[in-house]
Short mmCIF file of C-alpha atoms in Angstrom, two decimals:
data_model
loop_
_atom_site.label_atom_id
_atom_site.label_comp_id
_atom_site.label_asym_id
_atom_site.label_seq_id
_atom_site.Cartn_x
_atom_site.Cartn_y
_atom_site.Cartn_z
CA GLU A 248 2.86 9.72 46.20
CA ARG A 249 4.70 12.89 47.25
CA GLU A 250 2.01 13.56 49.85
CA VAL A 251 2.40 10.05 51.29
CA ARG A 252 6.19 10.50 51.48
CA HIS A 253 5.78 13.94 53.07
CA ASN A 254 3.39 12.65 55.74
CA PHE A 255 5.51 9.57 56.44
CA LYS A 256 7.94 11.64 58.55
CA HIS A 257 5.11 12.20 61.03
CA GLN A 258 4.44 8.46 61.16
CA LEU A 259 8.12 7.80 61.85
CA ALA A 260 8.11 10.32 64.72
CA VAL A 261 5.21 8.49 66.38
CA ILE A 262 6.84 5.09 65.90
CA LYS A 263 10.15 6.36 67.38
CA ARG A 264 8.28 7.79 70.38
CA PHE A 265 6.57 4.47 71.09
CA GLN A 266 9.94 2.75 70.82
CA GLU A 267 11.66 5.23 73.17
CA THR A 268 8.97 4.77 75.81
CA GLY A 269 9.00 0.98 75.45
CA ASN A 270 5.29 0.92 74.77
CA SER A 271 5.26 -2.10 72.45
CA ALA A 272 1.51 -2.80 72.71
CA GLU A 273 0.56 0.68 71.50
CA LEU A 274 3.33 0.56 68.89
CA LYS A 275 1.90 -2.66 67.48
CA GLU A 276 -1.63 -1.23 67.47
CA TYR A 277 -0.42 1.95 65.73
CA CYS A 278 1.50 -0.04 63.09
CA ASP A 279 -1.54 -2.26 62.47
CA LYS A 280 -3.72 0.80 61.85
CA LEU A 281 -1.06 2.34 59.61
CA GLU A 282 -0.82 -0.87 57.59
CA ILE A 283 -4.62 -0.95 57.08
CA ASN A 284 -4.55 2.65 55.83
CA LEU A 285 -1.69 1.95 53.42
CA THR A 286 -3.30 -1.17 51.93
CA GLY A 287 -6.17 0.97 50.68
CA ILE A 288 -3.80 2.90 48.43
CA ALA A 289 -3.35 1.57 44.91
CA GLU A 290 0.00 1.79 43.18
CA ILE A 291 0.27 4.97 41.12
CA PRO A 292 1.00 4.07 37.49
CA TYR A 293 3.57 6.05 35.54
CA THR A 294 3.15 5.90 31.77
CA GLY A 295 4.73 9.19 30.76
CA ASN A 296 1.28 10.73 30.21
CA ALA A 297 -0.12 12.45 33.32
CA ALA A 298 -3.72 12.40 32.09
CA ALA A 299 -3.62 8.67 31.34
CA ASP A 300 -1.94 8.07 34.73
CA GLY A 301 -4.90 9.76 36.42
CA VAL A 302 -7.43 7.54 34.67
CA LEU A 303 -5.37 4.42 35.33
CA TYR A 304 -4.97 5.32 39.01
CA HIS A 305 -8.72 5.90 39.38
CA TYR A 306 -9.51 2.44 38.01
CA ALA A 307 -6.63 0.86 39.96
CA CYS A 308 -8.32 2.14 43.13
CA GLU A 309 -11.71 0.82 42.00
CA ALA A 310 -10.18 -2.54 41.15
CA LYS A 311 -8.38 -2.75 44.50
CA ALA A 312 -11.60 -1.95 46.37
CA ALA A 313 -13.36 -4.75 44.45
CA GLN A 314 -10.46 -7.18 45.02
CA ILE A 315 -9.54 -7.30 41.33
CA SER A 316 -5.88 -7.79 40.43
CA PHE A 317 -4.77 -4.75 38.39
CA HIS A 318 -1.54 -4.56 36.39
CA VAL A 319 -0.23 -1.79 34.11
CA CYS A 320 2.77 -1.96 31.78
CA CYS A 321 2.63 1.05 29.43
CA LYS A 322 4.62 3.94 28.07
CA LEU A 323 2.20 6.48 26.61
CA GLY A 324 4.20 9.69 26.30
CA GLY A 325 5.12 11.49 23.09
CA MET A 326 2.12 10.78 20.89
CA SER A 327 -0.06 12.95 18.69
CA ILE A 328 -3.24 11.45 20.16
CA ALA A 329 -5.09 14.06 22.23
CA ASP A 330 -5.08 13.34 25.97
CA THR A 331 -8.88 13.63 26.00
CA ASP A 332 -9.18 10.90 23.37
CA LEU A 333 -6.56 8.65 24.96
CA CYS A 334 -8.28 8.98 28.35
CA CYS A 335 -11.65 8.24 26.78
CA LEU A 336 -10.25 5.03 25.20
CA ILE A 337 -8.63 3.86 28.42
CA GLY A 338 -11.47 5.02 30.67
CA ASN A 339 -14.23 3.34 28.67
CA ALA A 340 -12.27 0.10 28.39
CA LEU A 341 -11.45 0.05 32.11
CA ASP A 342 -14.98 1.00 33.15
CA ASN A 343 -16.27 -2.01 31.19
CA ALA A 344 -13.49 -4.23 32.57
CA VAL A 345 -14.19 -3.36 36.21
CA THR A 346 -17.93 -3.91 35.70
CA ALA A 347 -17.29 -7.27 34.00
CA CYS A 348 -14.90 -8.43 36.72
CA LYS A 349 -17.33 -7.53 39.49
CA GLY A 350 -19.87 -9.90 37.90
CA TYR A 351 -17.44 -12.83 37.79
CA ASP A 352 -16.86 -15.33 40.59
CA GLY A 353 -13.52 -16.73 39.33
CA GLU A 354 -10.07 -15.17 39.31
CA ARG A 355 -10.63 -11.47 38.72
CA TYR A 356 -7.97 -9.49 36.92
CA ILE A 357 -7.38 -6.52 34.64
CA SER A 358 -4.18 -6.04 32.68
CA VAL A 359 -3.24 -2.95 30.66
CA ALA A 360 -0.29 -3.17 28.28
CA ALA A 361 1.11 -1.06 25.49
CA GLN A 362 3.77 -1.77 22.93
CA ARG A 363 5.28 0.53 20.34
CA GLU A 364 6.23 -0.94 17.03
CA LYS A 365 7.60 1.36 14.33
CA GLU A 366 5.15 4.30 14.30
CA LEU A 367 2.26 2.40 15.91
CA LEU A 368 0.95 2.04 19.44
CA MET A 369 -0.69 -1.25 20.34
CA LEU A 370 -2.72 -0.86 23.51
CA THR A 371 -4.45 -3.87 25.06
CA ILE A 372 -6.77 -4.18 28.06
CA ASP A 373 -7.50 -7.77 29.16
CA ASN A 374 -9.93 -8.74 31.88
CA SER A 375 -11.71 -11.74 33.25
CA PHE A 376 -15.50 -11.96 32.90
CA ASP A 377 -18.32 -14.48 33.18
CA GLY A 378 -17.88 -15.63 29.55
CA ILE A 379 -21.31 -14.44 28.44
CA LEU A 380 -21.04 -12.01 25.53
CA LEU A 381 -24.28 -10.49 24.29
CA GLN A 382 -24.14 -9.80 20.54
CA LYS A 383 -26.47 -8.82 17.74
CA GLU A 384 -25.45 -8.40 14.11
CA GLY A 385 -21.77 -8.45 15.04
CA LYS A 386 -22.13 -5.70 17.66
CA ILE A 387 -21.50 -6.23 21.38
CA LEU A 388 -24.60 -5.31 23.33
CA SER A 389 -24.71 -3.44 26.60
CA ARG A 390 -25.80 -5.27 29.73
CA LYS A 391 -27.16 -1.98 31.04
CA ARG A 392 -29.59 -1.30 28.17
CA VAL A 393 -31.62 -4.03 26.50
CA GLU A 394 -30.71 -4.77 22.87
CA GLU A 395 -28.48 -1.69 22.50
CA GLU A 396 -24.83 -1.54 21.51
CA GLY A 397 -22.57 -0.35 24.32
CA ILE A 398 -22.04 3.42 24.21
CA GLY A 399 -18.45 3.06 25.46
CA ILE A 400 -17.58 0.58 22.71
CA ARG A 401 -19.07 2.83 20.04
CA SER A 402 -17.10 5.78 21.46
CA MET A 403 -13.83 3.79 21.44
CA GLU A 404 -14.41 2.73 17.83
CA GLN A 405 -15.04 6.33 16.76
CA ILE A 406 -11.86 7.59 18.43
CA CYS A 407 -9.78 4.91 16.71
CA GLU A 408 -11.35 5.80 13.35
CA LYS A 409 -10.63 9.49 13.97
CA TYR A 410 -6.89 8.73 14.14
CA GLY A 411 -6.90 6.16 11.34
CA GLY A 412 -6.51 3.37 13.87
CA ILE A 413 -8.17 0.03 14.49
CA SER A 414 -10.11 -1.28 17.51
CA ARG A 415 -10.88 -4.90 18.30
CA PHE A 416 -13.13 -6.44 20.97
CA GLN A 417 -13.06 -10.19 21.47
CA ALA A 418 -13.79 -12.86 24.02
CA ASP A 419 -12.10 -16.21 24.59
CA GLY A 420 -13.69 -18.24 27.36
CA ASN A 421 -13.56 -16.10 30.50
CA ARG A 422 -11.07 -13.63 29.02
CA PHE A 423 -12.15 -10.43 27.27
CA GLU A 424 -9.66 -8.38 25.29
CA VAL A 425 -9.93 -4.83 23.99
CA SER A 426 -7.12 -3.78 21.70
CA PHE A 427 -6.31 -0.59 19.84
CA MET A 428 -3.76 -0.04 17.11
CA LEU A 429 -3.11 3.67 16.71
CA PRO A 430 -0.55 5.74 14.81
CA LEU A 431 1.83 7.45 17.23
CA PHE A 432 2.08 10.52 15.04
CA SER A 433 -0.50 12.26 12.85
CA GLY A 434 -0.43 11.57 9.12
CA ILE A 435 0.44 7.87 9.45
CA ALA A 436 -2.14 5.53 7.96
CA ILE A 437 -2.74 1.96 9.09
CA SER A 438 -3.37 -0.37 6.19
#
C-alpha cells in the first residue's frame, strides 16, 4: 500500500502534464490504462497480525483473479496462537474455499470473520460451492485424492486440538462453513 502511494505521485505528474498540454485523448487513454492496473490490486486486509494479513492478501488476490467476492472482517492481534499455526488454519481454509468457488457456477463468494468473546476467538470462513460434499465415515473427503480425507482439513483439526480448541466443517446447500473456536491465551480450556 505504501509503495502504491509512493508511486502515485509519478502518476499525478503525468496526468497534470497531459492537462497542461490540453491533450485530452492521451489523458483519457493513460487514465484507462491506470484504472486497469489498479483493478488488479486486491484490498490489503488489516487484522492486527501481519502474518495473517499476508495470507489473507494472497488469497484475496487469487479470489479477485477468479472473480470471487472476498470479504474480511477480523481482528487477530494479541493472541497466544503461534503465527505459523494461525496462518496454517487460515491458509488451508482459504485454499479449499478458492478451489470450491472456482468449481461453482453460481454466486461466488468467500467471507472471513472473527469475533472475540470472553477469552475465545471464533473464526469463520464461509464460501459458496457446488453443494456436493464427499464424505465417508463422518470425514470430508478430498476431491484431489480418491477416497482420502483432505490433508488440509486434518491439519486444521490438529492445530485446533493442539490449542484445546474446536473445529467444525459443515455444508448447507451451496454454502460451506469452516469455523474454529480457539482460546486467545494459553492455559484456557474449552469445555
